[in-house]
């Protein structure tokens, strides 16, 4: 009897489970994210089923598969698995238009449905930089624009000047379901921009690594010249070299040397090699103003150096006059002496000022002597008058 009751209870539980599975449950799905052009697997399953059918429908409510039966003619959509508890389909070469809400239906009474959202990421196109002029001229204002089309959601564009990030102006335009992103960078060109690399970096959730493109700026600018010399104090008989250092793009050349406004007077001792002028043996006749000049298509520049040749036996305080000139006076020592002198002067001024302030007003006229010891004002006046009387007595008259 007990065995029969247990058997009846077990059968009742199984029937209840089947009834619950077919009548009370909903299909189980999950959202899917895929990159445009990729493949999406849409899965629908149930825990219990009594041979009722599962169905997938697209966002337009068109049936894709009913069980294992294909309902929509689309070669990109195919069946992966179909059973009483599971229906899996695959969408290949996913398009942006495939994005939306898909429905899985369990055909019970009533029909149970569950939604799954398919998100399609639009991969941005390779970025392109426009606005470069090669070469750019110093003083020009350039506007560089980087464009990344076809992204979804909108891509992010970053600018880099060499390795340092700089801020651009971003603009986003919708084109259907995707976005075209532009970023502009405006600046005035100077010679420091020559050779600088500007990089546009496009970042997007669909990309494992950013897309990057780089352009190197070439700037042309007018020349600037300077003359360097090998000796600080040139002396007779020494080897002496001048170099014309030029800055410019294109490189200013050729370099022309002259002396005192004319040609070099002694081409045997004065040797020109490119930008260098070498005087093999100095003498007093080499004194004068040396000038180098060079140009490019943007302009001409020049520099001058005044050469004075000292006698070989000039009485320098050291055996190496150039070393003396390089070291020069001890500026720290001179500064310290000046500071001490200024300090002592200030101290004397302060002491003298205090002395004068303390003795101010103590001087009394001769006529008022004795008045300061008077016990009262009347006595002081009498004493002062008495002094005047004595003064009259001491006057001498000459006839």
Short mmCIF file of C-alpha atoms in Angstrom, two decimals:
data_model
loop_
_atom_site.label_atom_id
_atom_site.label_comp_id
_atom_site.label_asym_id
_atom_site.label_seq_id
_atom_site.Cartn_x
_atom_site.Cartn_y
_atom_site.Cartn_z
CA UNK A 1 0.00 0.00 0.00
CA UNK A 2 2.83 2.41 0.91
CA UNK A 3 4.62 1.57 -2.36
CA UNK A 4 1.46 2.41 -4.34
CA UNK A 5 1.07 5.75 -2.60
CA UNK A 6 4.72 6.64 -3.32
CA UNK A 7 4.28 5.73 -6.98
CA UNK A 8 1.13 7.87 -7.26
CA UNK A 9 2.93 10.86 -5.64
CA UNK A 10 5.87 10.52 -8.05
CA UNK A 11 3.59 10.42 -11.11
CA UNK A 12 1.72 13.46 -9.81
CA UNK A 13 4.96 15.42 -9.39
CA UNK A 14 6.08 14.58 -12.93
CA UNK A 15 2.75 15.65 -14.37
CA UNK A 16 2.88 18.90 -12.41
CA UNK A 17 6.40 19.60 -13.67
CA UNK A 18 5.38 18.99 -17.27
CA UNK A 19 2.32 21.18 -16.85
CA UNK A 20 4.41 23.92 -15.25
CA UNK A 21 7.08 23.68 -17.97
CA UNK A 22 4.64 23.93 -20.83
CA UNK A 23 2.29 26.48 -19.33
CA UNK A 24 4.17 28.74 -16.86
CA UNK A 25 7.69 29.28 -18.13
CA UNK A 26 9.11 31.81 -20.60
CA UNK A 27 11.88 31.26 -23.16
CA UNK A 28 15.38 32.22 -22.06
CA UNK A 29 17.48 34.45 -24.35
CA UNK A 30 20.42 36.86 -24.07
CA UNK A 31 21.47 40.07 -25.81
CA UNK A 32 24.20 39.82 -28.44
CA UNK A 33 26.78 42.39 -29.58
CA UNK A 34 28.62 41.87 -32.86
CA UNK A 35 30.91 43.91 -35.12
CA UNK A 36 29.57 44.82 -38.54
CA UNK A 37 30.53 42.06 -40.96
CA UNK A 38 30.83 39.51 -38.17
CA UNK A 39 28.65 36.56 -37.13
CA UNK A 40 25.90 36.54 -34.46
CA UNK A 41 24.51 33.42 -32.80
CA UNK A 42 20.99 33.89 -31.40
CA UNK A 43 20.08 31.30 -28.76
CA UNK A 44 16.63 30.52 -27.30
CA UNK A 45 15.98 27.71 -24.81
CA UNK A 46 13.48 26.42 -22.25
CA UNK A 47 13.93 24.19 -19.24
CA UNK A 48 10.86 22.02 -19.93
CA UNK A 49 8.92 21.33 -23.10
CA UNK A 50 6.09 18.97 -24.08
CA UNK A 51 6.89 19.07 -27.80
CA UNK A 52 5.70 22.63 -28.32
CA UNK A 53 7.67 24.61 -30.89
CA UNK A 54 10.17 27.47 -30.56
CA UNK A 55 10.35 30.32 -33.07
CA UNK A 56 12.77 33.18 -33.87
CA UNK A 57 11.51 36.45 -35.42
CA UNK A 58 13.48 39.51 -36.59
CA UNK A 59 12.84 43.17 -35.57
CA UNK A 60 10.30 43.44 -38.44
CA UNK A 61 8.41 40.51 -36.86
CA UNK A 62 9.26 38.28 -39.81
CA UNK A 63 9.63 34.64 -38.83
CA UNK A 64 13.18 33.40 -39.36
CA UNK A 65 12.88 29.83 -38.10
CA UNK A 66 9.92 27.88 -36.75
CA UNK A 67 11.53 24.90 -35.09
CA UNK A 68 13.88 23.50 -37.70
CA UNK A 69 11.88 24.99 -40.59
CA UNK A 70 13.37 28.07 -42.29
CA UNK A 71 10.75 30.70 -43.00
CA UNK A 72 12.70 33.65 -44.44
CA UNK A 73 14.81 33.37 -47.55
CA UNK A 74 18.08 34.99 -46.50
CA UNK A 75 21.27 33.08 -47.25
CA UNK A 76 22.99 34.82 -44.33
CA UNK A 77 20.65 33.18 -41.78
CA UNK A 78 21.08 29.46 -41.04
CA UNK A 79 20.10 26.92 -38.43
CA UNK A 80 22.67 25.83 -35.87
CA UNK A 81 20.56 23.58 -33.60
CA UNK A 82 16.84 22.82 -33.14
CA UNK A 83 15.35 20.64 -30.41
CA UNK A 84 12.32 20.62 -28.14
CA UNK A 85 14.26 22.73 -25.61
CA UNK A 86 16.58 24.85 -27.73
CA UNK A 87 16.65 26.83 -31.00
CA UNK A 88 19.93 28.41 -32.15
CA UNK A 89 20.32 30.36 -35.41
CA UNK A 90 23.33 32.10 -36.96
CA UNK A 91 23.40 35.42 -38.84
CA UNK A 92 26.54 35.87 -40.97
CA UNK A 93 27.95 39.05 -42.53
CA UNK A 94 25.93 41.14 -40.09
CA UNK A 95 24.77 44.52 -41.36
CA UNK A 96 23.97 47.67 -39.40
CA UNK A 97 20.38 47.20 -40.57
CA UNK A 98 20.26 43.85 -38.74
CA UNK A 99 20.39 45.67 -35.40
CA UNK A 100 17.24 45.57 -33.31
CA UNK A 101 15.04 43.52 -31.04
CA UNK A 102 14.61 39.84 -31.92
CA UNK A 103 11.78 37.71 -30.46
CA UNK A 104 11.82 34.09 -29.33
CA UNK A 105 8.33 32.55 -28.98
CA UNK A 106 7.24 29.40 -27.15
CA UNK A 107 3.98 28.17 -28.68
CA UNK A 108 1.96 27.24 -25.61
CA UNK A 109 -1.52 28.47 -24.74
CA UNK A 110 -1.06 31.38 -24.49
CA UNK A 111 2.17 31.98 -26.47
CA UNK A 112 5.14 33.03 -24.32
CA UNK A 113 7.73 35.43 -25.80
CA UNK A 114 11.13 36.83 -24.76
CA UNK A 115 13.15 39.61 -26.44
CA UNK A 116 16.88 39.67 -27.27
CA UNK A 117 18.59 42.78 -28.58
CA UNK A 118 21.20 42.49 -31.32
CA UNK A 119 23.70 45.39 -31.21
CA UNK A 120 25.81 45.92 -34.31
CA UNK A 121 29.01 47.97 -33.95
CA UNK A 122 30.01 50.02 -36.97
CA UNK A 123 33.77 49.83 -37.48
CA UNK A 124 35.20 53.27 -38.35
CA UNK A 125 37.12 53.69 -41.57
CA UNK A 126 40.83 54.37 -41.59
CA UNK A 127 41.48 58.01 -40.66
CA UNK A 128 42.68 60.52 -43.21
CA UNK A 129 44.47 63.83 -42.51
CA UNK A 130 43.87 66.75 -44.86
CA UNK A 131 45.10 70.34 -44.78
CA UNK A 132 48.82 69.68 -45.07
CA UNK A 133 50.76 71.82 -47.50
CA UNK A 134 54.20 70.57 -48.40
CA UNK A 135 56.16 72.58 -47.77
CA UNK A 136 54.45 75.05 -45.44
CA UNK A 137 55.86 78.56 -45.15
CA UNK A 138 56.74 80.15 -41.83
CA UNK A 139 53.85 82.37 -40.74
CA UNK A 140 51.17 80.33 -42.54
CA UNK A 141 48.04 79.30 -40.61
CA UNK A 142 47.29 75.59 -41.10
CA UNK A 143 44.06 73.75 -40.33
CA UNK A 144 44.57 69.99 -40.15
CA UNK A 145 41.43 67.84 -40.35
CA UNK A 146 41.17 64.16 -39.46
CA UNK A 147 38.10 62.25 -40.66
CA UNK A 148 36.89 58.82 -39.55
CA UNK A 149 33.69 57.68 -41.36
CA UNK A 150 31.25 54.85 -40.69
CA UNK A 151 31.50 54.39 -36.93
CA UNK A 152 28.70 53.28 -34.61
CA UNK A 153 28.62 54.52 -31.95
CA UNK A 154 30.61 57.65 -32.85
CA UNK A 155 34.38 57.14 -32.68
CA UNK A 156 36.72 59.26 -30.58
CA UNK A 157 39.55 61.18 -32.29
CA UNK A 158 42.72 62.31 -30.50
CA UNK A 159 45.59 64.45 -31.81
CA UNK A 160 49.27 64.11 -30.92
CA UNK A 161 52.11 66.55 -31.67
CA UNK A 162 55.05 64.17 -31.63
CA UNK A 163 54.30 62.29 -28.38
CA UNK A 164 52.30 65.03 -26.63
CA UNK A 165 48.51 65.15 -26.91
CA UNK A 166 46.95 68.38 -28.18
CA UNK A 167 43.29 69.34 -28.27
CA UNK A 168 41.32 69.58 -31.50
CA UNK A 169 37.75 70.63 -32.34
CA UNK A 170 35.38 67.66 -32.78
CA UNK A 171 32.37 67.43 -35.09
CA UNK A 172 29.96 64.45 -35.39
CA UNK A 173 27.56 63.96 -38.30
CA UNK A 174 25.00 61.14 -38.56
CA UNK A 175 24.89 59.27 -41.88
CA UNK A 176 22.07 56.75 -41.64
CA UNK A 177 22.79 54.43 -38.72
CA UNK A 178 26.50 55.31 -38.58
CA UNK A 179 28.47 58.46 -37.81
CA UNK A 180 31.18 60.44 -39.56
CA UNK A 181 33.55 62.04 -37.04
CA UNK A 182 35.87 64.96 -37.85
CA UNK A 183 38.41 66.71 -35.69
CA UNK A 184 40.29 69.88 -36.67
CA UNK A 185 43.52 71.36 -35.36
CA UNK A 186 44.52 74.95 -36.23
CA UNK A 187 47.88 76.62 -35.54
CA UNK A 188 50.36 79.15 -36.96
CA UNK A 189 53.48 77.67 -38.47
CA UNK A 190 56.94 78.71 -37.32
CA UNK A 191 60.39 77.21 -37.84
CA UNK A 192 60.07 75.11 -34.70
CA UNK A 193 57.34 73.11 -36.46
CA UNK A 194 59.77 71.84 -39.08
CA UNK A 195 59.99 68.05 -38.79
CA UNK A 196 57.16 67.79 -36.22
CA UNK A 197 54.93 64.70 -36.58
CA UNK A 198 51.17 65.19 -36.22
CA UNK A 199 49.24 61.98 -35.50
CA UNK A 200 45.50 61.37 -35.65
CA UNK A 201 44.36 58.45 -33.46
CA UNK A 202 40.86 56.93 -33.84
CA UNK A 203 39.55 54.93 -30.88
CA UNK A 204 36.41 52.77 -30.97
CA UNK A 205 34.87 49.93 -28.99
CA UNK A 206 35.05 47.70 -32.07
CA UNK A 207 38.83 48.13 -32.43
CA UNK A 208 41.34 46.17 -30.35
CA UNK A 209 43.92 48.90 -31.12
CA UNK A 210 43.36 52.47 -32.34
CA UNK A 211 43.68 53.35 -36.00
CA UNK A 212 46.49 55.89 -36.46
CA UNK A 213 47.81 58.00 -39.26
CA UNK A 214 50.75 60.45 -39.14
CA UNK A 215 51.94 63.36 -41.25
CA UNK A 216 55.31 65.10 -40.82
CA UNK A 217 55.30 68.86 -41.31
CA UNK A 218 57.97 70.48 -43.47
CA UNK A 219 58.46 74.22 -42.92
CA UNK A 220 60.47 76.55 -45.15
CA UNK A 221 61.87 79.69 -43.55
CA UNK A 222 64.38 82.45 -44.30
CA UNK A 223 68.04 81.96 -43.30
CA UNK A 224 69.83 83.25 -40.21
CA UNK A 225 73.63 83.29 -40.00
CA UNK A 226 76.18 83.51 -37.18
CA UNK A 227 80.00 83.40 -37.23
CA UNK A 228 81.97 81.32 -34.74
CA UNK A 229 85.76 81.63 -34.29
CA UNK A 230 88.44 79.23 -33.10
CA UNK A 231 90.42 81.70 -30.93
CA UNK A 232 89.17 84.31 -28.49
CA UNK A 233 92.41 86.34 -28.64
CA UNK A 234 94.10 85.72 -31.99
CA UNK A 235 97.86 86.43 -32.16
CA UNK A 236 100.37 86.74 -34.94
CA UNK A 237 101.53 83.46 -36.41
CA UNK A 238 98.52 81.44 -35.17
CA UNK A 239 96.17 79.22 -37.18
CA UNK A 240 92.69 80.81 -37.17
CA UNK A 241 89.32 79.54 -38.37
CA UNK A 242 85.94 81.23 -38.88
CA UNK A 243 82.76 79.19 -39.48
CA UNK A 244 79.53 80.60 -40.90
CA UNK A 245 76.77 78.75 -39.05
CA UNK A 246 73.53 78.93 -41.01
CA UNK A 247 69.96 78.11 -40.03
CA UNK A 248 67.32 77.97 -42.75
CA UNK A 249 65.15 75.68 -44.84
CA UNK A 250 66.08 75.03 -47.57
CA UNK A 251 69.70 75.20 -46.39
CA UNK A 252 71.08 78.59 -47.46
CA UNK A 253 73.96 78.19 -49.87
CA UNK A 254 76.47 78.91 -51.22
CA UNK A 255 78.24 80.82 -48.44
CA UNK A 256 80.16 83.86 -49.73
CA UNK A 257 83.06 85.34 -47.71
CA UNK A 258 84.38 88.91 -47.96
CA UNK A 259 86.71 91.25 -46.05
CA UNK A 260 86.05 94.95 -45.49
CA UNK A 261 83.41 94.93 -48.22
CA UNK A 262 85.67 93.40 -50.87
CA UNK A 263 87.19 90.10 -51.88
CA UNK A 264 89.55 88.16 -49.64
CA UNK A 265 93.00 89.76 -50.22
CA UNK A 266 95.26 86.75 -49.75
CA UNK A 267 93.75 83.57 -51.17
CA UNK A 268 96.94 81.62 -50.45
CA UNK A 269 96.63 82.07 -46.68
CA UNK A 270 92.85 82.54 -46.61
CA UNK A 271 91.29 79.22 -47.58
CA UNK A 272 87.51 78.85 -48.05
CA UNK A 273 86.03 75.36 -47.70
CA UNK A 274 82.25 75.37 -47.74
CA UNK A 275 81.15 77.37 -44.71
CA UNK A 276 84.65 77.71 -43.20
CA UNK A 277 87.29 80.39 -43.72
CA UNK A 278 90.76 79.42 -42.52
CA UNK A 279 93.71 81.81 -42.15
CA UNK A 280 96.78 79.61 -41.94
CA UNK A 281 99.16 82.20 -40.42
CA UNK A 282 97.82 85.37 -38.83
CA UNK A 283 99.51 88.74 -39.22
CA UNK A 284 98.56 92.39 -38.66
CA UNK A 285 97.35 92.80 -42.24
CA UNK A 286 94.49 90.40 -41.47
CA UNK A 287 92.81 92.95 -39.18
CA UNK A 288 89.39 93.95 -40.47
CA UNK A 289 85.72 93.01 -40.75
CA UNK A 290 84.92 89.59 -42.21
CA UNK A 291 81.46 88.93 -43.59
CA UNK A 292 79.65 85.77 -44.65
CA UNK A 293 76.44 85.80 -46.69
CA UNK A 294 74.02 83.08 -47.84
CA UNK A 295 70.49 82.89 -49.16
CA UNK A 296 67.58 80.62 -50.06
CA UNK A 297 64.38 81.34 -52.00
CA UNK A 298 62.87 83.08 -48.94
CA UNK A 299 65.61 85.62 -48.32
CA UNK A 300 69.25 86.51 -47.69
CA UNK A 301 71.14 86.79 -44.41
CA UNK A 302 74.64 87.81 -43.39
CA UNK A 303 76.90 87.94 -40.34
CA UNK A 304 80.09 89.86 -39.50
CA UNK A 305 83.17 89.31 -37.34
CA UNK A 306 85.78 91.96 -36.52
CA UNK A 307 89.27 90.47 -36.35
CA UNK A 308 92.07 92.15 -34.40
CA UNK A 309 95.39 90.34 -34.38
CA UNK A 310 97.54 90.88 -31.26
CA UNK A 311 101.31 90.92 -31.30
CA UNK A 312 102.95 87.63 -30.51
CA UNK A 313 104.98 89.15 -27.62
CA UNK A 314 102.03 91.03 -26.08
CA UNK A 315 102.59 91.08 -22.24
CA UNK A 316 99.59 88.97 -21.14
CA UNK A 317 99.32 88.20 -17.38
CA UNK A 318 99.35 84.50 -18.24
CA UNK A 319 101.24 82.41 -20.76
CA UNK A 320 97.96 81.48 -22.45
CA UNK A 321 96.01 84.67 -23.27
CA UNK A 322 93.10 82.69 -24.73
CA UNK A 323 92.77 80.76 -21.49
CA UNK A 324 92.82 84.07 -19.59
CA UNK A 325 90.12 85.49 -21.83
CA UNK A 326 88.02 82.37 -21.41
CA UNK A 327 88.20 82.54 -17.62
CA UNK A 328 87.84 86.38 -17.45
CA UNK A 329 87.58 88.30 -14.18
CA UNK A 330 86.25 86.69 -11.03
CA UNK A 331 82.77 88.18 -11.03
CA UNK A 332 81.90 86.56 -7.71
CA UNK A 333 84.85 88.27 -5.97
CA UNK A 334 84.01 91.67 -7.49
CA UNK A 335 80.39 91.27 -6.46
CA UNK A 336 81.39 90.42 -2.90
CA UNK A 337 83.63 93.51 -2.60
CA UNK A 338 80.91 95.78 -3.93
CA UNK A 339 78.41 94.31 -1.47
CA UNK A 340 80.76 94.94 1.49
CA UNK A 341 81.36 98.56 0.43
CA UNK A 342 77.64 99.21 0.06
CA UNK A 343 76.96 97.67 3.48
CA UNK A 344 79.60 99.80 5.25
CA UNK A 345 78.29 102.97 3.55
CA UNK A 346 74.75 102.24 4.69
CA UNK A 347 75.93 101.65 8.26
CA UNK A 348 77.75 105.02 8.36
CA UNK A 349 74.68 106.83 7.01
CA UNK A 350 72.48 105.21 9.67
CA UNK A 351 74.90 106.08 12.56
CA UNK A 352 75.27 109.69 11.40
CA UNK A 353 71.52 110.09 11.06
CA UNK A 354 70.88 108.80 14.58
CA UNK A 355 73.55 111.16 16.01
CA UNK A 356 72.02 114.22 14.36
CA UNK A 357 68.55 113.23 15.50
CA UNK A 358 69.61 112.94 19.17
CA UNK A 359 71.38 116.38 19.29
CA UNK A 360 68.79 118.30 17.36
CA UNK A 361 67.48 121.42 19.34
CA UNK A 362 70.16 121.42 22.09
CA UNK A 363 72.02 124.42 20.63
CA UNK A 364 71.37 127.67 22.50
CA UNK A 365 72.20 131.15 21.34
CA UNK A 366 74.73 133.16 23.35
CA UNK A 367 72.08 135.66 24.32
CA UNK A 368 69.91 132.95 25.98
CA UNK A 369 72.64 131.58 28.20
CA UNK A 370 71.50 131.40 31.82
CA UNK A 371 67.83 131.28 30.96
CA UNK A 372 67.78 127.51 30.94
CA UNK A 373 68.62 127.44 34.71
CA UNK A 374 65.87 129.90 35.75
CA UNK A 375 63.25 128.54 38.21
CA UNK A 376 60.38 130.21 36.34
CA UNK A 377 59.55 132.10 33.17
CA UNK A 378 59.88 135.63 34.70
CA UNK A 379 63.34 134.92 36.02
CA UNK A 380 64.35 133.46 32.66
CA UNK A 381 63.29 136.69 30.94
CA UNK A 382 65.21 138.84 33.48
CA UNK A 383 68.31 136.72 33.07
CA UNK A 384 68.05 137.00 29.33
CA UNK A 385 67.68 140.82 29.59
CA UNK A 386 70.63 140.99 31.97
CA UNK A 387 72.74 139.25 29.43
CA UNK A 388 71.71 141.85 26.89
CA UNK A 389 72.74 144.63 29.36
CA UNK A 390 76.14 143.08 29.91
CA UNK A 391 76.49 142.73 26.22
CA UNK A 392 75.84 146.49 25.83
CA UNK A 393 78.47 147.20 28.47
CA UNK A 394 81.03 145.19 26.62
CA UNK A 395 80.54 147.11 23.41
CA UNK A 396 83.47 149.32 22.38
CA UNK A 397 83.13 152.50 20.44
CA UNK A 398 85.75 153.86 18.14
CA UNK A 399 85.84 157.58 17.16
#
